[in-house]
CSV table of C-alpha atoms and ligand atoms in Angstrom, one decimal:
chain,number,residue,atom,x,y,z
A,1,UNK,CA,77.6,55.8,209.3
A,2,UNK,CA,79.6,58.8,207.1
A,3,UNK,CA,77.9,61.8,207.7
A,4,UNK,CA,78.7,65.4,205.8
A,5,UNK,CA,77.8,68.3,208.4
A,6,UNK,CA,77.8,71.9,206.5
A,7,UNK,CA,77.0,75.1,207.4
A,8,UNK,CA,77.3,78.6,206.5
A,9,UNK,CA,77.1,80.7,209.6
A,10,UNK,CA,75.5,84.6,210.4
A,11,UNK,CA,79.1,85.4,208.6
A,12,UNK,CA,77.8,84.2,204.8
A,13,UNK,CA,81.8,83.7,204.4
A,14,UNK,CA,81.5,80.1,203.1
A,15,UNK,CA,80.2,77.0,203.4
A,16,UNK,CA,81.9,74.7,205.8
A,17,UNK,CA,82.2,71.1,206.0
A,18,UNK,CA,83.0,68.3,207.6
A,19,UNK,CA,82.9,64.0,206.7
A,20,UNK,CA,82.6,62.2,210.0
A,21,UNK,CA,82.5,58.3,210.4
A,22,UNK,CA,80.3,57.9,213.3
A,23,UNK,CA,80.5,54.3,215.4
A,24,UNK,CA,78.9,53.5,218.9
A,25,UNK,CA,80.1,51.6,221.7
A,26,UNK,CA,77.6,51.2,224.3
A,27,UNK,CA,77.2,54.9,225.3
A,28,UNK,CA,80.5,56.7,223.9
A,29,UNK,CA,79.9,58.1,220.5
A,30,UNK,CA,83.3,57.6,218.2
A,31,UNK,CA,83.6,60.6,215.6
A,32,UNK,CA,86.4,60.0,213.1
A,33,UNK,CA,87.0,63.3,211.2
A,34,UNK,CA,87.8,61.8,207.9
A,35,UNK,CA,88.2,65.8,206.4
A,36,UNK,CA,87.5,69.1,206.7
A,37,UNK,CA,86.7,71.3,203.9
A,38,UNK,CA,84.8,74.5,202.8
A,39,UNK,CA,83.3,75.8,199.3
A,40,UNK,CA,82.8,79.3,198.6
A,41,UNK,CA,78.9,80.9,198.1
A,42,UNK,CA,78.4,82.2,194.6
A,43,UNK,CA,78.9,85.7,194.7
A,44,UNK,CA,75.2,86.3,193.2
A,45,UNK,CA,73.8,84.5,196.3
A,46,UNK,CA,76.3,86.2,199.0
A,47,UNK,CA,75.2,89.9,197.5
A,48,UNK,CA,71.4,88.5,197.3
A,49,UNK,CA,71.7,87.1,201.3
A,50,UNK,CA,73.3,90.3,202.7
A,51,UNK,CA,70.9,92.6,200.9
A,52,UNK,CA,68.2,90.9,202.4
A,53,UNK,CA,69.8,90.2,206.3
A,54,UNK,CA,68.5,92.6,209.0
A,55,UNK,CA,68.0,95.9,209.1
A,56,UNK,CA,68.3,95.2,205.2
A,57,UNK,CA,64.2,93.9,204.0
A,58,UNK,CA,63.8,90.9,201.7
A,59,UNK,CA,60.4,90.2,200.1
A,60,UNK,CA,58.6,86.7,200.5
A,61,UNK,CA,59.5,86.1,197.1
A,62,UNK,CA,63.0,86.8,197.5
A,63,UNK,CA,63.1,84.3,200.6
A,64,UNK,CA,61.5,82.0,198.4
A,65,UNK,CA,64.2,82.1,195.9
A,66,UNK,CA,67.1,82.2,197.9
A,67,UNK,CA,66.1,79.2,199.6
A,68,UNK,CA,66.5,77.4,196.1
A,69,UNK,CA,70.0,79.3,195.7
A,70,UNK,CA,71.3,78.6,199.0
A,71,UNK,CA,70.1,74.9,198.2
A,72,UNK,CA,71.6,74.8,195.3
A,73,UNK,CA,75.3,75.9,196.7
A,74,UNK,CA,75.2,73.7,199.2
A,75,UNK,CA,74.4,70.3,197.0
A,76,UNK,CA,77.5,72.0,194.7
A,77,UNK,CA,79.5,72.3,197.9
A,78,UNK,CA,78.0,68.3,199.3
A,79,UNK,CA,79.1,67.0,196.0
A,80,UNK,CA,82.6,69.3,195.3
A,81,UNK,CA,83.6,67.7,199.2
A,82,UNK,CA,82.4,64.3,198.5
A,83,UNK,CA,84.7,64.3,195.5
A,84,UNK,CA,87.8,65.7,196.6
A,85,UNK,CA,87.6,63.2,199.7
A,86,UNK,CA,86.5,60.3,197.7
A,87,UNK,CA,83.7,60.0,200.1
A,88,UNK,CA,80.1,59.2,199.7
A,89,UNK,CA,78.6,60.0,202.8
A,90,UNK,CA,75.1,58.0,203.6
A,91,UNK,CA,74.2,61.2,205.4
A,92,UNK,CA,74.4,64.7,204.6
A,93,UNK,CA,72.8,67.1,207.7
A,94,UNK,CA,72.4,71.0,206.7
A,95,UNK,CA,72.5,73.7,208.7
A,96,UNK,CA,71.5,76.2,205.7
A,97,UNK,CA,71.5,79.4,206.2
A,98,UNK,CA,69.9,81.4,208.9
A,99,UNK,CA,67.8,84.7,207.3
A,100,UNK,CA,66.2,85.3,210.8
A,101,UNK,CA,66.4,84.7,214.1
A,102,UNK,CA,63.3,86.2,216.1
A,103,UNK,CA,64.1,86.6,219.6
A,104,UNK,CA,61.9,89.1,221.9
A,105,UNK,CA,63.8,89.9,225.3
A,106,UNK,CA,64.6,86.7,226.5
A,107,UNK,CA,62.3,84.2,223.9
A,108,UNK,CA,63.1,83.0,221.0
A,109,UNK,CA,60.0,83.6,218.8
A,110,UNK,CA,60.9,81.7,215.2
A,111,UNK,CA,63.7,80.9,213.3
A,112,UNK,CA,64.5,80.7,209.7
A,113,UNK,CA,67.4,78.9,207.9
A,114,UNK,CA,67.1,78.7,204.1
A,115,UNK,CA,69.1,76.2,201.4
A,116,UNK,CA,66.5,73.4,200.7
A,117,UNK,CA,67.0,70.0,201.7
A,118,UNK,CA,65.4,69.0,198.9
A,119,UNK,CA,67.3,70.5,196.6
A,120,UNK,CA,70.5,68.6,198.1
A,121,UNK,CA,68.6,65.7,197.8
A,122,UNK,CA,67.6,65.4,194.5
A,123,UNK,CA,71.2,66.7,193.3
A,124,UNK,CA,73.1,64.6,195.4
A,125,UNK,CA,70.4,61.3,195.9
A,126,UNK,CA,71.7,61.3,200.0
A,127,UNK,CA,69.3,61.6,201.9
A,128,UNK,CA,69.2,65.0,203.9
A,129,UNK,CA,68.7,66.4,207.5
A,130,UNK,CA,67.7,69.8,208.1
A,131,UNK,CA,66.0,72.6,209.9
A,132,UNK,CA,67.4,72.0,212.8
A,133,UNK,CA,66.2,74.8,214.8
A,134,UNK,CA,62.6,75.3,215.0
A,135,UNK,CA,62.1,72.5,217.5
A,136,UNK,CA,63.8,73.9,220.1
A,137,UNK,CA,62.2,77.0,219.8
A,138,UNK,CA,58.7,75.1,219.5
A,139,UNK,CA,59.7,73.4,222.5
A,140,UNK,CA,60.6,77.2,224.3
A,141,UNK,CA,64.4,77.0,223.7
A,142,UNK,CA,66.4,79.9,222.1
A,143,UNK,CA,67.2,77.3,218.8
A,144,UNK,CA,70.9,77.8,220.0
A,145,UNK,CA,73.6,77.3,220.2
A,146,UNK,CA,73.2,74.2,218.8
A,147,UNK,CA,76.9,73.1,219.5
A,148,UNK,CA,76.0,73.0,223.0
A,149,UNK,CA,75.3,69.4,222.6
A,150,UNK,CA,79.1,68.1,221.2
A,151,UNK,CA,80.5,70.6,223.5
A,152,UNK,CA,78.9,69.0,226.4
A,153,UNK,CA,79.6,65.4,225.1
A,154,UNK,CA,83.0,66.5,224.3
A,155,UNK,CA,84.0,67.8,227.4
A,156,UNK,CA,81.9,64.9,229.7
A,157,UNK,CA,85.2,63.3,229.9
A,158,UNK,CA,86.8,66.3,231.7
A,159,UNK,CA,87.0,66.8,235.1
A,160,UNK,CA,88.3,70.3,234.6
A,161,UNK,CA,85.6,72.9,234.7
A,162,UNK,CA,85.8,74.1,231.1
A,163,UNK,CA,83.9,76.1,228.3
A,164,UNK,CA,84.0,76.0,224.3
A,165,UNK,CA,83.9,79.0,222.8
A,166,UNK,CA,82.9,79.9,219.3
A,167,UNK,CA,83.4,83.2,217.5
A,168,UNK,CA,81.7,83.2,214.3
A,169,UNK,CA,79.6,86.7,213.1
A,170,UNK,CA,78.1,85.9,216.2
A,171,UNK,CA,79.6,84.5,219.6
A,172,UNK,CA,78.8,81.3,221.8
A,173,UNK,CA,79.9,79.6,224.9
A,174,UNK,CA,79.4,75.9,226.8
A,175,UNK,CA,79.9,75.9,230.1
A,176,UNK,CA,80.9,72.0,231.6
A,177,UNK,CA,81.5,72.6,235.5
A,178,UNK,CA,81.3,68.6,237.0
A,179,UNK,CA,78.5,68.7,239.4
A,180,UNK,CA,76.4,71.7,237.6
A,181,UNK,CA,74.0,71.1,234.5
A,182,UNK,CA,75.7,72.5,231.5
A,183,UNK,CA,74.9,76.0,230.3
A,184,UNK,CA,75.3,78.0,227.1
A,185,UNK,CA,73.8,81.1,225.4
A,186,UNK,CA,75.7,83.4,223.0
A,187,UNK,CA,77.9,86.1,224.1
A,188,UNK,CA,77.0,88.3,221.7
A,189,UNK,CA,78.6,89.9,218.5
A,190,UNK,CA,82.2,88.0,217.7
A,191,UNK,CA,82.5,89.1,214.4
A,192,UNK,CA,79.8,90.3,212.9
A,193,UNK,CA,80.6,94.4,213.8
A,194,UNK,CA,84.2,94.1,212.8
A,195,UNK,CA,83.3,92.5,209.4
A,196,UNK,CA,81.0,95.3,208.4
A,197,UNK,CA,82.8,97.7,210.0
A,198,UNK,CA,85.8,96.8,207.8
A,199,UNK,CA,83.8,96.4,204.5
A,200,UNK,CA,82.1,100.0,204.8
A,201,UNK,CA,85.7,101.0,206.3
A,202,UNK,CA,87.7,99.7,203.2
A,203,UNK,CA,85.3,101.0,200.7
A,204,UNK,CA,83.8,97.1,200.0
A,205,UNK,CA,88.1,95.8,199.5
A,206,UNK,CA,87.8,94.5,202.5
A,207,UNK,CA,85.4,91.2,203.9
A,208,UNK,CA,87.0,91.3,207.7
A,209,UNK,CA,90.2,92.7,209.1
A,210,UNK,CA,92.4,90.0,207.7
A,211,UNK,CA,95.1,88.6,210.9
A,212,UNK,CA,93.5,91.3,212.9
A,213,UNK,CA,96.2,94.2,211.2
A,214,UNK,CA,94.1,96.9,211.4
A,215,UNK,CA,92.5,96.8,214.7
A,216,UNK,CA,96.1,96.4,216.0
A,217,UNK,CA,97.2,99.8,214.5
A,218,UNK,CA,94.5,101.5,216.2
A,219,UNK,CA,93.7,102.8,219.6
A,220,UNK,CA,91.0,102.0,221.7
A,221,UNK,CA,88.6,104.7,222.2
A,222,UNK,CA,87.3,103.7,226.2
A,223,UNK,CA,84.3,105.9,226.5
A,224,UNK,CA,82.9,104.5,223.1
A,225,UNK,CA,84.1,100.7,224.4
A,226,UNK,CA,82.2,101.7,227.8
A,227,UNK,CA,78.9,102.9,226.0
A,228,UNK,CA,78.7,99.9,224.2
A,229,UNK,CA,78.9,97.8,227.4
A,230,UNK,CA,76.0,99.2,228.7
A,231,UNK,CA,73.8,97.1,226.2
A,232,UNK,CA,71.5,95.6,228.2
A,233,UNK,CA,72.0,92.3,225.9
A,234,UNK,CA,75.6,91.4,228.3
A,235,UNK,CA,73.1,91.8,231.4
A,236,UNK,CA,70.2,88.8,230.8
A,237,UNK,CA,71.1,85.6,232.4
A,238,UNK,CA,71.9,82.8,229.5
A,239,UNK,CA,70.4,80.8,228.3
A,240,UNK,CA,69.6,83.7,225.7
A,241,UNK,CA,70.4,83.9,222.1
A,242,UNK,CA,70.4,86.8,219.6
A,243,UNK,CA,71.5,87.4,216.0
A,244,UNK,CA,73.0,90.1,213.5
A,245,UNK,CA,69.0,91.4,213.7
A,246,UNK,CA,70.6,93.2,217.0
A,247,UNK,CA,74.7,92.7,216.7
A,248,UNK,CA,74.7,93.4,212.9
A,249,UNK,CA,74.7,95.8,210.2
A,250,UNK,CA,72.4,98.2,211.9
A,251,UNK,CA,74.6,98.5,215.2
A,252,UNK,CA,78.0,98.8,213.6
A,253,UNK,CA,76.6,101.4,211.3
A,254,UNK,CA,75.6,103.3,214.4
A,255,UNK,CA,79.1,103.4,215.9
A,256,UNK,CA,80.7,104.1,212.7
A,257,UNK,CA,78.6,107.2,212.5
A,258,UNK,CA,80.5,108.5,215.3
A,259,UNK,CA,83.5,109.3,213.0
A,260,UNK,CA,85.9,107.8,215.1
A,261,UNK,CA,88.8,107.2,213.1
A,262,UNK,CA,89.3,104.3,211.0
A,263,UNK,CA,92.1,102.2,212.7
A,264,UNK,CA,90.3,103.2,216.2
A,265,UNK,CA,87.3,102.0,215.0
A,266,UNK,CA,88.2,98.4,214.2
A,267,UNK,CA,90.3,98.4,217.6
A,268,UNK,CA,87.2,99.6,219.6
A,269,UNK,CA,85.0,97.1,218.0
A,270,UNK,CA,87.3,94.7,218.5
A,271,UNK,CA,87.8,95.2,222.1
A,272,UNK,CA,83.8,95.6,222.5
A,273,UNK,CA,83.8,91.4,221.1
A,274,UNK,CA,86.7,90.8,223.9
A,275,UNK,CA,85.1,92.7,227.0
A,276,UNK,CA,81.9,91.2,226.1
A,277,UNK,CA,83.0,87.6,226.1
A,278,UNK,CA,85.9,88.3,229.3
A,279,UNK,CA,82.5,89.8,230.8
A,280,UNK,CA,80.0,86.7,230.0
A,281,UNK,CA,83.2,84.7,231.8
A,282,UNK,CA,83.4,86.5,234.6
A,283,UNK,CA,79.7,87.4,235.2
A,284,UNK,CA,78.2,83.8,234.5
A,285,UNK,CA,81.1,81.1,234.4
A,286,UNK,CA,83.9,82.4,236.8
A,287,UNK,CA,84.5,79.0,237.9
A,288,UNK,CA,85.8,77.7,234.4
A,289,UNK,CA,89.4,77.2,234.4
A,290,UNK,CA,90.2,76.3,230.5
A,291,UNK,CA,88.6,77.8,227.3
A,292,UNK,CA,88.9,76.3,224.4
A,293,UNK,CA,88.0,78.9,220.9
A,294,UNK,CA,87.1,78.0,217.6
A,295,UNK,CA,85.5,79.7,214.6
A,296,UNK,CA,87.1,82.0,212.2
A,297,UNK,CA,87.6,84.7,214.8
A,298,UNK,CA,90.3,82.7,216.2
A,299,UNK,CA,92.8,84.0,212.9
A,300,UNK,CA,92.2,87.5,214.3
A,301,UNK,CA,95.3,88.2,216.6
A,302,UNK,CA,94.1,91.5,217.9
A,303,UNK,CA,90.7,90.0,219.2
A,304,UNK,CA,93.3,86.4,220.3
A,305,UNK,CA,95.5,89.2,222.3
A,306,UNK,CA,92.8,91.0,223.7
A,307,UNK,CA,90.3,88.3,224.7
A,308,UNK,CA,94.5,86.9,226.6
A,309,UNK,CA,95.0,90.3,228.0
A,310,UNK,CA,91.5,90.9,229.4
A,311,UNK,CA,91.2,87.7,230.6
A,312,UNK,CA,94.8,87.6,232.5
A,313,UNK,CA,93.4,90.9,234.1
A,314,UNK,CA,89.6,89.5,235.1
A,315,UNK,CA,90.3,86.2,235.5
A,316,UNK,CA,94.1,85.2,235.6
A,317,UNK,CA,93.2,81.2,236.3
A,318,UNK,CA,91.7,81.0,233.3
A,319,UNK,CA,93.9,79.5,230.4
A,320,UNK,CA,92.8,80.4,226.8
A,321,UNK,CA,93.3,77.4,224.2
A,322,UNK,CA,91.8,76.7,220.9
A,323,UNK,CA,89.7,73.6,220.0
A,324,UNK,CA,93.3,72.0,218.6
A,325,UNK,CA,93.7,70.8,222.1
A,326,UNK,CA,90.9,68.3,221.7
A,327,UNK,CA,91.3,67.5,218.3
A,328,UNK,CA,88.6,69.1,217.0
A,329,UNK,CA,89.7,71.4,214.2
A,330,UNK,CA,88.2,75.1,215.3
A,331,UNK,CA,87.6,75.9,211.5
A,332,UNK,CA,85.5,73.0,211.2
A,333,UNK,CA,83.9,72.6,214.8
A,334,UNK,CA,79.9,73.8,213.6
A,335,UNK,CA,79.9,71.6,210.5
A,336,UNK,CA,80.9,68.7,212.9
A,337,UNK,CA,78.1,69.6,215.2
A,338,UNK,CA,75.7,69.4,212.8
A,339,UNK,CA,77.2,66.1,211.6
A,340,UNK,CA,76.6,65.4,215.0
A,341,UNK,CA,73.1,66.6,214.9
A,342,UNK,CA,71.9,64.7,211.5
A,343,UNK,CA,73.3,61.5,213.0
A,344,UNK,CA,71.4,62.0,216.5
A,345,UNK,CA,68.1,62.9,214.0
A,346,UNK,CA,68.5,59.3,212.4
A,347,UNK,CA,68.5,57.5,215.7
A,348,UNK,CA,65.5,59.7,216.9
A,349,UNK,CA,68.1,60.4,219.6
A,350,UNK,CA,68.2,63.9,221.5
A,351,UNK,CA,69.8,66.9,220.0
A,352,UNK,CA,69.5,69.4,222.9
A,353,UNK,CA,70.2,69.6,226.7
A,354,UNK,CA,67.0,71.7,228.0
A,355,UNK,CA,69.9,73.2,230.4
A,356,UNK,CA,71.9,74.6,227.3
A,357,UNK,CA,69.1,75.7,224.9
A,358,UNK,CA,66.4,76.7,227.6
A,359,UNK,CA,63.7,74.3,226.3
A,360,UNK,CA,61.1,72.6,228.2
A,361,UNK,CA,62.7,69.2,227.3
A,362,UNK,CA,65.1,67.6,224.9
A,363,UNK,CA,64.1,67.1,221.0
A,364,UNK,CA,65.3,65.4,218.2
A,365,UNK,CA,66.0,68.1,216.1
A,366,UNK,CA,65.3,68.2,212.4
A,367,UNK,CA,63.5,66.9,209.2
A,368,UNK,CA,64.7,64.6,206.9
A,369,UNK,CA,64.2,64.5,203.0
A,370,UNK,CA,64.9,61.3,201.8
A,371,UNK,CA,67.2,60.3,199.1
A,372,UNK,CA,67.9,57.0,197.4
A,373,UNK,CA,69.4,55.8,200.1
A,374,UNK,CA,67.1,56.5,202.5
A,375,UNK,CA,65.5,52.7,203.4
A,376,UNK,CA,69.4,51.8,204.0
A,377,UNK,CA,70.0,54.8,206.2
A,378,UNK,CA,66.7,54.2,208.5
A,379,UNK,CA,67.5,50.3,208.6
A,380,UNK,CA,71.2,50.5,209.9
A,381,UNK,CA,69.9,53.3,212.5
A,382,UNK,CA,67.1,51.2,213.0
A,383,UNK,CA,69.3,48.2,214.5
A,384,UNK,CA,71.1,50.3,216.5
A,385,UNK,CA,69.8,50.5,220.4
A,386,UNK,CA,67.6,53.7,221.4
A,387,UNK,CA,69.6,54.8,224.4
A,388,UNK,CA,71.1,58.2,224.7
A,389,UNK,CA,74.4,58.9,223.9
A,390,UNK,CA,76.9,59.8,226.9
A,391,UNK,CA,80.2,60.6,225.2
A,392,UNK,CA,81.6,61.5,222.6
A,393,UNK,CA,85.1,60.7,221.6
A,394,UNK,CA,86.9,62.5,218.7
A,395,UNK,CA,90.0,61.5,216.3
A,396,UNK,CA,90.9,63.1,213.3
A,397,UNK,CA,92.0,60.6,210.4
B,1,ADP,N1,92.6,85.4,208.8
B,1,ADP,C1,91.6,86.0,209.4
B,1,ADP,N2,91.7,87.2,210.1
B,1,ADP,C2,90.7,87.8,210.7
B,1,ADP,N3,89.5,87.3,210.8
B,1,ADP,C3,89.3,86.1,210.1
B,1,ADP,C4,90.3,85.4,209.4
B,1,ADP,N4,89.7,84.3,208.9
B,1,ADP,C5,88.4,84.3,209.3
B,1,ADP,N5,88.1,85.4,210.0
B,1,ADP,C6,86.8,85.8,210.5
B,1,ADP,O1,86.0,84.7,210.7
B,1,ADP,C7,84.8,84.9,210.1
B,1,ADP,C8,84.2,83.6,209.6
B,1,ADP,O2,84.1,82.8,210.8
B,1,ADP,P1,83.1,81.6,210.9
B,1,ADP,O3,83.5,80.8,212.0
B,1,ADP,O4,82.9,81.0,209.5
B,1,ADP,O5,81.8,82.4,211.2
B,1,ADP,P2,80.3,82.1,210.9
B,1,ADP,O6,79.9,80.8,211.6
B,1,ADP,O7,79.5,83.2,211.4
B,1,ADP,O8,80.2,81.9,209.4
B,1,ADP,C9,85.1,85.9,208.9
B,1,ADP,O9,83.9,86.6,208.6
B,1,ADP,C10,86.1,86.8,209.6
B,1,ADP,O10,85.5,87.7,210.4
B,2,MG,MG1,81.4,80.9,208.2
């Protein structure tokens, strides 16, 4: 079974994809990457999005339409990557795109991700999973991070103790120690401060500090860095989630108000996403001994440098690798997980560990809309057996 995996993340930088062959053998799970690819969001729906995103307000009827939009860019971006592969998958599972994500202290309250399935369904006729998220909330999980599951059938191979981490606006970690249930929770913001922070910084020329550059011509300002620490976010015990509702907009507008100047500013902010993450390590996962990064934060060598030179100094065993090392392309690592995720919906399989998300139990995540091809899709998942998956083993084609 081909599925196409896409998602735009709390960044609203683009829409990623991903085409994965999926075939089973007994328990292992094979995923052949067949391509990775992205489509820009129109720059109408990108402006509508962020003027709507916490501590921004949106009307109900402005969710209501940009839940068409979003739909609409991501059938345009299902069909533009289906064509330039030469693929039509039999599958396509949508992350959308989240407007909200409620969490109260510790508990997840409700989740929203807009782009409607059946929107992609009717453009494209594939038959569409999505809305991933709800269920684990419903079933009194944070909703994320939903990669928890491929990293943890990634990594069951390993006898390392290892962690994935992911630094998209927002940063995530899997913790895989052999004889420990998994963990995961989000770290906190990756870069979702820096982003705005370089926007507002670079009168709107700028979308994030491209390679890191200015960040690295700046100067840490400590007593800022130390003040930020002290949010009392870094100090729950995962799991726990949060959003750009608390590491967004509204935060970095607050630093920025200090007048720091500029180039000090991105480095600070920087080095708050660096301490935060060397701090989740150390405070919650000291025992893992290789981390492998992914997301678009990875192209930032400032935050790269810092996240090796804090590290080295908190935790010198720990080795700091991207997701190249497994063969899981970082850029590309969410829209595979939600590949993952549509393909586990199909076969009414589980797409959470309770350990990970903090539910009660595990759920099959997700809704489906069906497209032309939906009898086809539920009879081949149908003749497959209903056991869980075990492992999962990647190759890229
Ligand atoms: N060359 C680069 N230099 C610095 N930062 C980059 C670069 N490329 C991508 N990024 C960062 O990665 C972000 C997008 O990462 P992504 O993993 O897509 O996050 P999300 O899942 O939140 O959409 C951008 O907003 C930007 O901050
Ligand atoms: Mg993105």
């Amino acid at each position: 079974m081909i599925v196409l995996g896409m998602i735009s993340g709390t960044s609203v930088d683009r829409i990623e994809g991903a085409l994965v062959r999926f075939e089973e053998e007994g328990e292992t799970l094979r995923a052949s990457i067949l391509t990775t690819d992205s489509h820009p969001i129109p720059d109408r729906v990108r402006t509508a999005l962020l003027s709507m995103l916490p501590p921004k307000r949106g009307s109900v009827r402005a969710v209501c339409e940009i839940n068409f939009a979003v739909g609409e860019a991501f059938a345009a971006a299902a069909h533009a990557i289906g064509e330039r592969a030469g693929i039509r998958p039999d599958l396509i599972a949508s992350h959308g795109q989240t407007v909200y994500h409620l969490v109260e202290g510790q508990r997840a309250l409700s989740t929203l991700q807009v782009g409607a399935p059946a929107v992609i369904a009717e453009r494209t006729g594939i038959t569409t999973a999505a809305d991933f998220r709800p269920r684990d909330i419903a079933a009194g999980g944070q909703g994320a991070p939903l990669v928890s599951l491929l990293d943890v059938l990634l990594l069951a191979g390993t006898d390392a103790p290892c962690a994935m981490l992911n630094l998209g606006g927002i940063g995530n970690m899997t913790v895989v120690v052999p004889g420990m249930e998994p963990f995961a929770f989000d770290t906190g913001p990756a870069n979702a401060l820096i982003d705005h922070a370089a926007a507002r910084l670079s009168g709107g020329k700028l979308r994030y500090d491209v390679d890191g550059t200015w960040a690295a011509r700046g100067k840490v300002n400590e007593s800022v860095l130390a003040e930020l620490m002290a949010h009392p976010y870094f100090k729950l015990a995962p799991p726990k989630s949060t959003g750009k509702e608390l590491f967004g907009p509204g935060f970095a507008e607050e630093v920025l108000a200090r007048g720091l100047d500029a180039a000090d500013c991105m480095a600070t902010l920087t080095a708050f996403t660096a301490q935060s993450i060397v701090d989740a390590f150390r405070d919650f996962a000291p025992h893992a001994r290789e981390v492998y990064a992914s997301g678009g934060g990875i192209h930032n060598r400032t935050l790269m440098t810092m996240l090796e030179q804090r590290f080295k100094a908190a935790l010198p065993d720990l080795a700091l690798r991207t997701t190249d090392a497994l063969g899981l392309p970082p850029d590309a690592k969410e829209a595979i997980a939600f590949a993952l995720l549509g393909y586990q919906l199909v076969h009414g399989r589980s797409g959470t560990i309770p350990t990970c998300t903090g539910a009660r139990h595990a759920s099959v995540l997700g809704s489906l809309t069906p497209g032309s091809n939906y009898r086809e899709v539920m009879r081949v998942a149908a003749g497959r057996a209903a056991g869980e998956i075990r492992q999962l083993m990647i190759r890229q084609l």
